[in-house]
Structures are given as C-alpha cells and as structure tokens.
Amino acid sequence: MDLGKKLREALAKLTGKPYVDADDVKALVKDLQRVLISNDVNVKLVLSLSKKIEERALKSEKMESLTLKEHVTKVVYEELVSLMGQSYTPRLDKHKILVCGLYGSGKTTTCGKIAHFYKTRGLSVALVAADTDRPAAQEQLEQLAKQVGAAFYTIKGEKDPSKIVAAALRKAKEDVVIVDSAGRNAFDGYLVEELRGIADVMKPDERYLVVSADIGQIAGKQASEFDSAVKLSGVIVTKMDGSGKGGGALSSVAASDARIAFIGVGEKTADFEPYDSEKFVGRLLGVPDIGALMERIKQVSEETDLKKLESEELTIESFYEQLKAAKKLGPLGNVFSMLGASDIPKEMVQQSEEKIKRFESMINSMTKEEKKDAGLLRDGSRIARIARGSGTSEKDVRDFLSQFDKMDKMMNMFKKNRGFRKKMEKMMQGKQGFPGMK
Ligand code: GDP
Ligand code: MG
C-alpha cells in the first residue's frame, strides 16, 4: 500500500538519526501531512492530527525510560490509530444482515466474503439475492453461495425485493442470513425507499454499507447519508488493496457517525477481515505488533538501564552489555535498533549467536584493565594471547575490536550532544518550553 510506504519513509527519516529535536518532529509532522493529504485524508483531520502529535510528542508526556525517538514513534502510531477509527468485533450468534451500497462498490462480492467469514467460524449461512435490477447480480451471488457452501435464496423474475426477502426468511433456517440489495449510481430517495421496504420485512440485526476505498474521503459523506436514512451498524470498505485513497476512506468514515466494520483487501472471498485499526496502522508502519514491541523495548531498557550505560565511558564490558540487551529482543532486534531504542548499529544486532558467543569468550580472556581500557589492545601480543585464551583466531579478535571502535566513535558523537539531550529531556517534562513551538 502506497500510504504505508510513504509513512514508513517519513518515520525512517526520524529513526535514522541519533537524536531528534523539535525541528525533526516538526519536519516529520510536515511529511505526515503531505502523505496523508495525498492519500485523500481530510485536511482538517490532518491538521488536528498534526497538532496532537506535536503537543504530545514535544510537551505533555514524560519520557520515562523511552527515549524521545521511541516516544515520538509511539505518539505517531497512537494518533494514527485514533485517526483511523475504532476496531470492530463482529457478533458470532444467529443474526440477519442487510448489505447496501452504490453500484460497483463491491456489495455482491462482499456478501460472499461475509458468508465465507461466518462459514469458517462454524455457522450456517444463507445468501439472499434481492438485487432485482440486474439478473446477473443474482447469478453472481448464486455462484458465490456455491463456492463458499452457503444456502441460496431468490425468486427469479420477481421485481419486488421485499417479496424475495420475505419468502427467503420463511424458508431459511440458517444462523446467518445475508441479503444483497440493489445499488444505484447515486444516493437518492428511491434507494432509501427500497432499503426501508426491505428492512421492514426483514428486521435486520446489522446493516452494513459497502463503499469502495477508491472514493477516498467521499466515503465519510456516503456513510453519513446512509446512516441517517437507514441507521447503519457499520461500513465495509472494499478494495483497500488497490487504492491510494484508503487512508482517506477510513479516516472519513471514522470521523462520521458511522464506524468501520470490515475491510475488503482483494477479490477472493477470503480477502476480508473485521476492522482492527491497530493492526491496520501497524501494518502501514511495517511493525505488525507495535504494542508488544513498545512493551518489550521498555522492559529491556529498564532491565539494562541503557541511560546509565550511556552516561558512562564506553568500555568493552558496557559494549557487551548493550549487545546482549539488543540481542535479547530476538528477531525484534532489528526494529528495536530501527526505532533508535538502542545505540547498537543494526549490523551488530544482526550478528549470529555464535559470533556473540565468541565475543563472550574473548571478553572472558581479557584482563580487568583491558576491559576498562580497550586502548591497551592495540598491542599485538595481547591480541595473540586473547585469541589463544578464547580459542579464536587473531583475526576474530581484531574483528571484534574494530566493531568496538566503531561503537566508541558513535558514542563519542552522542556525548557531544549530551548537553543538548539534557535540555530536551527537561523540555519533555514540561520544565521548559520549546522555542518557536506553539
Ligand atoms: P456491486 O455492484 O456493489 O455488487 O459490486 P461487485 O460485488 O459486483 O464488485 C464490483 C467489482 O469490484 C468486481 O470486479 C469485484 O471483483 C471487485 N471487488 C470487490 N471487492 C474488492 C476488493 O476488496 N478488492 C478488489 N481488488 N476488488 C474488489
Ligand atoms: Mg451487486
């Protein structure tokens, strides 16, 4: 999805830096604005999101053990989740569903998807074709019913959809009854009348509006219109797979009186899921489970007290501590360093267990003085001794030392910034305002 790629790029700019400041946050917010607006997200919503991110990222919250960078990432994530609306938990009991929407929005396909969804959850399902405008629509639904193993009801040639529905309901014993209705080119009085007619005989428990993601923020307007006419239980946004306007569609529905119930992400019956805004945003940002990740980062930083390490001179011992801490995150380690939670460069975290074990034996073969002052290890005879003692080669030892040097250089760069960082932290705790920030 285009939106996701651009969002990831915007965040990557931030996470690629050793430190971030108010200007970086503002630049990120600008990038987000551009990305969201080009995805047809409403300008007003984007501005209010920007304001919230700036406020929360730079002022209101304490950092605790999270660094500013992680904090900003977390705030951006949370605000995006709230922009994209609430998650939906579909009911799993016996119930009747009326599906409505304009032509071509994906109604009939979606009826098949809902049927598949409930079939795979062990419920029996009936599909009712009440789109009397186009005979092809009835055949299309019949095909889908066969495909997913649902019962199928209609009356061929009948022009009154209410009669089809009434007859179907007399016969249908299935747990979930899904009615596909006729669409229109535009929302109008006739459509409302027809839907109300069906609803009167059907008494649906759920009324879902189907909209296509490619209409962008118009989805919100459509949701409001249908909602005030037939009281929707939710909106199903289809074609999320193919549209660059999905963000606009979702956020505009989230801002309307209606809510998002499901999303369609492809043409097949299985390409369908209940809406989960956290999962959705996580996917956009390329972090499948950001909640768990944040929790894990917090734990590890508390355990190893990275701040304390940072304030000390880098020694081989503290380097090793950090490497172990980053390693503890397992496969999440990459993301961990991507988010800037660790000062350990990504390549180092990605090193194999085996290599880290070798580092460990080398470190065990060092004297106390060497561990505290890596400068002593420029001496070739010491290197030879450590290689012998740890059962590694001299090349291995040199390799380790060169990694350590790289790290040391980075740390020195950070240290130069330390005064700045202190100031930042004070600002984060609200002791000092940001110059130029509203
Ligand atoms: P209806 O007129 O509202 O009943 O729309 P249809 O169900 O007939 O769907 C119209 C077209 O949209 C069909 O070609 C479907 O295959 C396609 N379609 C529906 N949902 C999705 C989706 O989630 N992703 C994609 N890529 N295509 C979809
Ligand atoms: Mg149809």
XYZ file of C-alpha atoms and ligand atoms in Angstrom:
467
model
C 0.000 0.000 0.000
C 1.340 3.336 -1.064
C 0.259 5.096 2.107
C 2.235 2.663 4.215
C 5.417 3.019 2.213
C 5.323 6.799 2.442
C 4.563 6.722 6.161
C 7.448 4.351 6.719
C 9.743 6.629 4.778
C 8.657 9.628 6.826
C 9.313 7.774 10.071
C 12.566 6.300 8.819
C 13.975 9.787 8.409
C 13.403 10.286 12.096
C 14.616 6.916 13.258
C 17.758 7.150 11.188
C 19.036 9.955 13.366
C 20.995 9.530 16.569
C 18.903 12.199 18.250
C 15.773 14.052 17.386
C 14.776 17.550 18.354
C 11.771 19.813 17.961
C 12.702 20.623 14.378
C 12.853 16.937 13.489
C 9.428 16.391 14.969
C 8.076 19.340 13.017
C 9.662 18.004 9.826
C 8.118 14.606 10.482
C 4.723 16.193 11.017
C 5.105 18.040 7.703
C 5.937 14.759 5.966
C 2.949 13.054 7.570
C 0.707 15.880 6.440
C 1.896 15.532 2.872
C 1.499 11.757 2.884
C -1.962 11.785 4.436
C -3.330 14.571 2.278
C -2.075 12.853 -0.875
C -3.958 9.803 0.399
C -7.125 11.897 0.417
C -7.323 12.267 4.160
C -9.347 15.348 5.014
C -7.221 18.443 5.585
C -8.978 19.339 8.808
C -8.365 15.871 10.198
C -4.731 16.057 9.159
C -4.251 19.392 10.889
C -5.836 18.194 14.067
C -3.683 15.069 13.961
C -0.572 17.205 13.444
C -1.434 19.378 16.381
C -1.981 16.386 18.614
C 1.294 14.806 17.574
C 3.270 17.986 18.165
C 1.642 18.530 21.519
C 2.012 15.015 22.742
C 5.419 14.392 21.244
C 7.016 17.544 22.498
C 5.186 18.657 25.548
C 2.746 16.751 27.589
C 4.245 13.395 28.415
C 7.139 12.272 30.466
C 9.619 10.108 28.702
C 10.106 7.560 31.448
C 12.519 5.044 30.098
C 11.584 5.627 26.494
C 13.876 7.836 24.549
C 12.457 10.766 22.657
C 12.660 8.943 19.354
C 10.662 5.973 20.561
C 8.312 8.298 22.270
C 7.635 10.189 19.045
C 7.179 6.939 17.121
C 4.714 5.742 19.718
C 2.775 9.010 19.668
C 2.600 8.991 15.867
C 1.382 5.415 15.930
C -1.260 6.086 18.568
C -2.541 9.192 16.852
C -2.749 7.378 13.518
C -4.736 4.621 15.200
C -7.157 7.141 16.593
C -7.393 8.880 13.192
C -8.290 5.571 11.559
C -11.092 4.820 13.990
C -12.267 2.142 16.369
C -11.813 -1.561 15.824
C -14.823 -3.789 15.254
C -15.760 -7.109 16.813
C -18.373 -8.902 14.734
C -21.058 -10.890 16.514
C -20.930 -14.647 16.177
C -24.531 -15.529 17.040
C -27.595 -16.097 14.884
C -28.388 -12.878 13.012
C -29.633 -11.204 9.844
C -27.529 -8.843 7.770
C -28.656 -6.296 5.177
C -25.923 -5.184 2.776
C -26.387 -1.934 0.870
C -24.334 0.478 -1.201
C -23.977 2.096 -4.601
C -23.239 0.317 -7.894
C -19.868 -1.276 -8.204
C -18.864 -0.679 -4.600
C -18.374 -4.411 -4.134
C -21.689 -5.341 -2.460
C -22.244 -8.721 -4.055
C -18.622 -9.767 -3.676
C -18.767 -8.624 -0.060
C -21.894 -10.719 0.620
C -19.845 -13.726 -0.491
C -17.000 -12.640 1.770
C -19.264 -12.242 4.803
C -20.724 -15.681 4.066
C -17.236 -17.167 3.906
C -16.275 -15.373 7.128
C -19.137 -16.963 9.076
C -18.852 -20.361 7.387
C -15.239 -20.593 8.510
C -16.405 -19.798 12.034
C -18.707 -22.774 12.046
C -22.036 -21.044 11.401
C -24.511 -21.969 8.690
C -25.142 -19.178 6.214
C -27.840 -18.200 3.709
C -27.361 -15.692 0.900
C -30.431 -13.883 -0.424
C -30.296 -12.140 -3.806
C -32.597 -9.125 -3.587
C -30.903 -7.069 -6.279
C -33.780 -7.106 -8.728
C -32.280 -4.554 -11.090
C -29.780 -6.855 -12.666
C -30.383 -10.576 -13.150
C -26.621 -11.005 -13.475
C -26.278 -9.947 -9.850
C -28.462 -12.873 -8.744
C -26.361 -15.336 -10.712
C -23.185 -13.806 -9.346
C -24.438 -14.328 -5.803
C -25.575 -17.866 -6.564
C -22.074 -18.675 -7.774
C -20.584 -17.247 -4.614
C -23.039 -19.245 -2.485
C -21.922 -22.466 -4.198
C -18.308 -21.516 -3.781
C -18.485 -20.907 -0.018
C -21.089 -23.575 0.719
C -23.946 -21.272 1.706
C -27.671 -21.782 1.039
C -29.063 -19.525 -1.676
C -32.479 -17.912 -1.998
C -34.099 -15.719 -4.604
C -37.155 -15.583 -6.869
C -36.106 -15.245 -10.488
C -38.120 -12.620 -12.338
C -39.602 -11.108 -9.151
C -39.309 -7.308 -9.254
C -40.120 -6.554 -5.619
C -37.077 -7.171 -3.414
C -39.235 -7.195 -0.240
C -41.132 -10.222 -1.562
C -37.911 -12.085 -2.244
C -36.686 -11.341 1.257
C -39.979 -12.277 2.928
C -40.081 -15.606 1.059
C -36.448 -16.329 1.864
C -36.926 -15.647 5.549
C -39.888 -18.042 5.712
C -37.680 -20.849 4.425
C -34.220 -20.051 5.738
C -33.144 -21.847 8.906
C -29.506 -20.801 8.693
C -27.677 -18.994 11.521
C -26.633 -16.047 9.421
C -28.860 -14.645 6.682
C -27.241 -12.125 4.349
C -29.322 -10.013 1.948
C -27.684 -8.425 -1.124
C -29.667 -5.367 -2.228
C -29.704 -3.319 -5.415
C -27.409 -0.330 -5.815
C -27.827 2.987 -7.549
C -25.486 5.373 -9.291
C -26.043 7.845 -6.504
C -27.700 8.033 -3.123
C -31.337 9.027 -3.671
C -34.850 8.811 -2.334
C -35.732 5.688 -4.332
C -32.812 3.776 -2.931
C -33.757 4.780 0.616
C -37.358 3.738 -0.005
C -36.300 0.368 -1.356
C -33.932 -0.245 1.550
C -36.571 0.728 4.098
C -39.026 -1.607 2.361
C -36.586 -4.496 2.700
C -35.733 -3.555 6.273
C -39.444 -3.525 7.230
C -39.974 -7.147 6.276
C -36.504 -8.286 7.200
C -35.847 -6.553 10.517
C -32.093 -6.857 10.030
C -29.847 -7.048 13.080
C -26.962 -5.487 11.187
C -26.997 -3.052 8.296
C -23.704 -2.686 6.515
C -22.900 -0.097 3.887
C -20.321 -1.146 1.320
C -18.050 1.588 -0.028
C -15.020 1.306 -2.229
C -11.761 2.717 -0.858
C -11.079 4.495 -4.132
C -13.717 7.133 -3.433
C -11.475 8.447 -0.648
C -12.995 10.894 1.788
C -16.362 10.848 -0.006
C -16.806 7.582 1.887
C -17.465 9.588 5.032
C -20.200 11.601 3.361
C -21.819 8.456 1.968
C -21.651 6.811 5.366
C -23.443 9.779 6.949
C -26.164 9.798 4.266
C -26.901 6.095 4.539
C -26.637 6.235 8.308
C -29.246 8.937 8.649
C -31.562 7.111 6.203
C -31.291 3.509 7.382
C -29.196 3.603 10.605
C -26.046 1.678 9.762
C -24.285 -0.694 12.113
C -21.093 -0.264 10.167
C -19.314 0.433 6.923
C -17.399 -2.136 4.906
C -14.564 -0.535 2.970
C -13.624 -2.671 -0.034
C -10.703 -2.534 -2.460
C -8.280 -1.495 0.237
C -5.736 -3.490 -1.748
C -5.868 -1.400 -4.873
C -6.429 2.155 -3.785
C -4.152 5.017 -2.866
C -7.073 6.599 -1.073
C -7.684 4.009 1.622
C -6.477 6.327 4.351
C -8.977 8.953 3.236
C -11.825 6.462 3.118
C -11.119 5.002 6.549
C -10.439 8.285 8.330
C -13.507 9.987 6.871
C -15.759 7.126 7.959
C -14.111 7.163 11.387
C -14.914 10.872 11.645
C -18.559 10.347 10.608
C -21.367 8.970 12.773
C -20.809 5.528 11.312
C -17.962 3.182 12.032
C -15.856 0.789 10.009
C -16.872 -2.835 10.420
C -14.837 -4.819 7.908
C -12.327 -4.193 5.159
C -12.023 -5.968 1.821
C -8.473 -6.474 0.682
C -8.833 -8.410 -2.568
C -11.237 -10.091 -4.953
C -11.291 -13.520 -3.321
C -13.843 -14.469 -0.672
C -11.097 -14.870 1.928
C -9.720 -11.351 1.319
C -11.787 -9.886 4.086
C -11.328 -9.093 7.754
C -13.002 -7.379 10.688
C -11.532 -3.921 11.030
C -8.703 -3.643 13.508
C -7.242 -0.140 13.443
C -4.161 -1.056 15.478
C -3.320 -3.903 13.206
C -4.003 -1.761 10.190
C -1.735 1.083 11.261
C 0.904 -1.365 12.457
C 0.935 -2.895 9.012
C 1.193 0.519 7.397
C 4.177 1.331 9.531
C 5.727 -2.055 8.886
C 5.556 -3.145 12.514
C 2.969 -5.913 12.828
C 2.607 -5.729 16.584
C 3.812 -2.350 17.704
C 2.133 -2.592 21.107
C 4.103 -5.684 22.023
C 7.229 -4.155 20.581
C 6.935 -0.992 22.661
C 6.349 -3.052 25.785
C 9.380 -5.172 25.066
C 11.577 -2.148 24.417
C 10.515 -0.674 27.695
C 11.303 -3.855 29.588
C 14.720 -4.277 28.071
C 15.665 -0.669 28.564
C 14.599 -0.902 32.176
C 16.494 -4.123 32.724
C 19.726 -2.866 31.317
C 19.334 0.769 32.178
C 20.663 1.988 28.878
C 20.727 5.532 30.143
C 23.178 4.643 32.826
C 25.357 2.875 30.327
C 25.188 5.828 28.060
C 26.400 8.241 30.667
C 29.484 6.138 31.294
C 32.607 5.847 29.291
C 32.174 3.082 26.741
C 34.177 0.070 27.791
C 34.325 -3.403 26.367
C 32.196 -4.502 29.282
C 29.418 -1.966 28.724
C 29.542 -2.596 24.990
C 28.962 -6.245 25.665
C 26.064 -5.429 27.984
C 24.375 -3.387 25.285
C 24.941 -6.010 22.667
C 23.344 -8.613 24.925
C 20.405 -6.320 25.657
C 19.746 -5.747 21.974
C 20.143 -9.441 21.306
C 17.524 -10.287 23.925
C 14.880 -8.844 21.660
C 15.486 -11.690 19.266
C 14.010 -11.131 15.855
C 12.607 -7.830 17.062
C 16.147 -6.570 17.469
C 16.160 -5.018 14.039
C 13.108 -2.976 14.727
C 14.486 -2.147 18.121
C 17.538 -0.525 16.618
C 15.482 0.920 13.789
C 13.403 2.747 16.354
C 16.555 4.010 17.911
C 15.905 2.218 21.182
C 19.456 1.037 21.152
C 22.616 2.761 20.105
C 23.857 -0.501 18.711
C 24.010 -0.328 14.941
C 21.739 -2.729 13.131
C 24.537 -4.817 11.616
C 25.821 -5.586 15.066
C 22.475 -6.739 16.373
C 22.085 -8.994 13.392
C 25.212 -10.930 14.243
C 24.807 -14.605 14.844
C 24.538 -16.143 18.293
C 27.726 -17.968 17.512
C 29.645 -14.771 16.902
C 28.360 -13.218 20.079
C 29.403 -16.346 21.974
C 32.878 -15.875 20.512
C 32.886 -12.263 21.679
C 31.947 -13.524 25.107
C 34.894 -15.912 25.316
C 37.239 -13.195 24.075
C 35.999 -10.842 26.738
C 36.493 -13.557 29.332
C 40.108 -13.851 28.251
C 40.765 -10.161 28.807
C 42.258 -8.720 31.933
C 40.331 -6.259 34.052
C 42.482 -3.414 32.760
C 41.894 -4.376 29.160
C 38.156 -4.486 29.667
C 38.260 -0.972 31.054
C 40.754 0.450 28.557
C 40.458 -1.016 25.112
C 43.427 1.120 24.018
C 45.725 -1.454 25.602
C 44.557 -3.945 22.996
C 46.383 -2.254 20.175
C 49.280 -4.371 21.317
C 49.628 -7.401 19.035
C 50.898 -9.698 21.784
C 47.765 -9.047 23.820
C 45.647 -9.879 20.786
C 47.525 -13.131 20.297
C 47.057 -14.002 23.962
C 43.318 -13.337 23.852
C 42.921 -15.383 20.675
C 44.702 -18.312 22.298
C 42.791 -17.988 25.542
C 39.397 -17.871 23.871
C 40.047 -20.460 21.185
C 39.507 -17.889 18.437
C 41.786 -16.504 15.756
C 43.647 -13.207 15.912
C 41.521 -12.074 13.023
C 38.410 -12.723 15.133
C 39.796 -10.596 17.906
C 40.684 -7.773 15.538
C 37.228 -8.004 14.036
C 35.695 -7.616 17.470
C 37.951 -4.681 18.302
C 37.069 -2.899 15.102
C 33.375 -3.230 15.910
C 34.066 -1.887 19.331
C 35.895 1.102 17.824
C 33.006 1.883 15.564
C 30.700 1.845 18.540
C 33.063 4.013 20.524
C 33.094 6.621 17.768
C 29.332 6.684 17.729
C 29.158 7.057 21.463
C 31.529 9.998 21.334
C 29.304 11.638 18.813
C 26.378 11.164 21.168
C 28.312 12.528 24.082
C 28.947 15.755 22.310
C 25.220 16.043 22.149
C 24.668 15.268 25.761
C 24.079 18.830 26.890
C 21.522 19.128 24.188
C 19.884 15.916 25.224
C 19.559 17.026 28.851
C 17.822 20.126 27.635
C 15.498 18.034 25.504
C 14.558 15.872 28.432
C 13.753 18.864 30.544
C 11.524 20.131 27.804
C 9.816 16.780 27.602
C 8.994 17.055 31.261
C 7.460 20.441 30.668
C 10.092 22.362 32.598
C 10.995 24.398 29.618
C 9.011 25.325 26.538
C 10.139 24.816 23.010
C 11.246 27.970 21.349
C 9.097 28.519 18.331
C 6.633 25.718 19.135
C 3.030 26.658 19.523
P -21.643 -4.397 -6.575
O -22.114 -3.756 -7.869
O -21.601 -3.389 -5.485
O -22.397 -5.602 -6.209
O -20.113 -4.795 -6.824
P -19.480 -6.234 -7.095
O -19.504 -7.063 -5.869
O -20.076 -6.837 -8.316
O -17.949 -5.833 -7.333
C -17.529 -4.968 -8.353
C -16.067 -5.274 -8.698
O -15.212 -4.969 -7.605
C -15.819 -6.734 -9.001
O -14.974 -6.825 -10.119
C -15.125 -7.270 -7.774
O -14.258 -8.346 -8.050
C -14.353 -6.055 -7.304
N -14.071 -6.073 -5.868
C -14.933 -6.163 -4.835
N -14.287 -6.107 -3.639
C -12.964 -5.986 -3.916
C -11.776 -5.849 -3.114
O -11.784 -5.836 -1.864
N -10.593 -5.738 -3.788
C -10.538 -5.723 -5.152
N -9.346 -5.601 -5.711
N -11.627 -5.833 -5.928
C -12.833 -5.955 -5.328
Mg -24.040 -6.474 -6.954
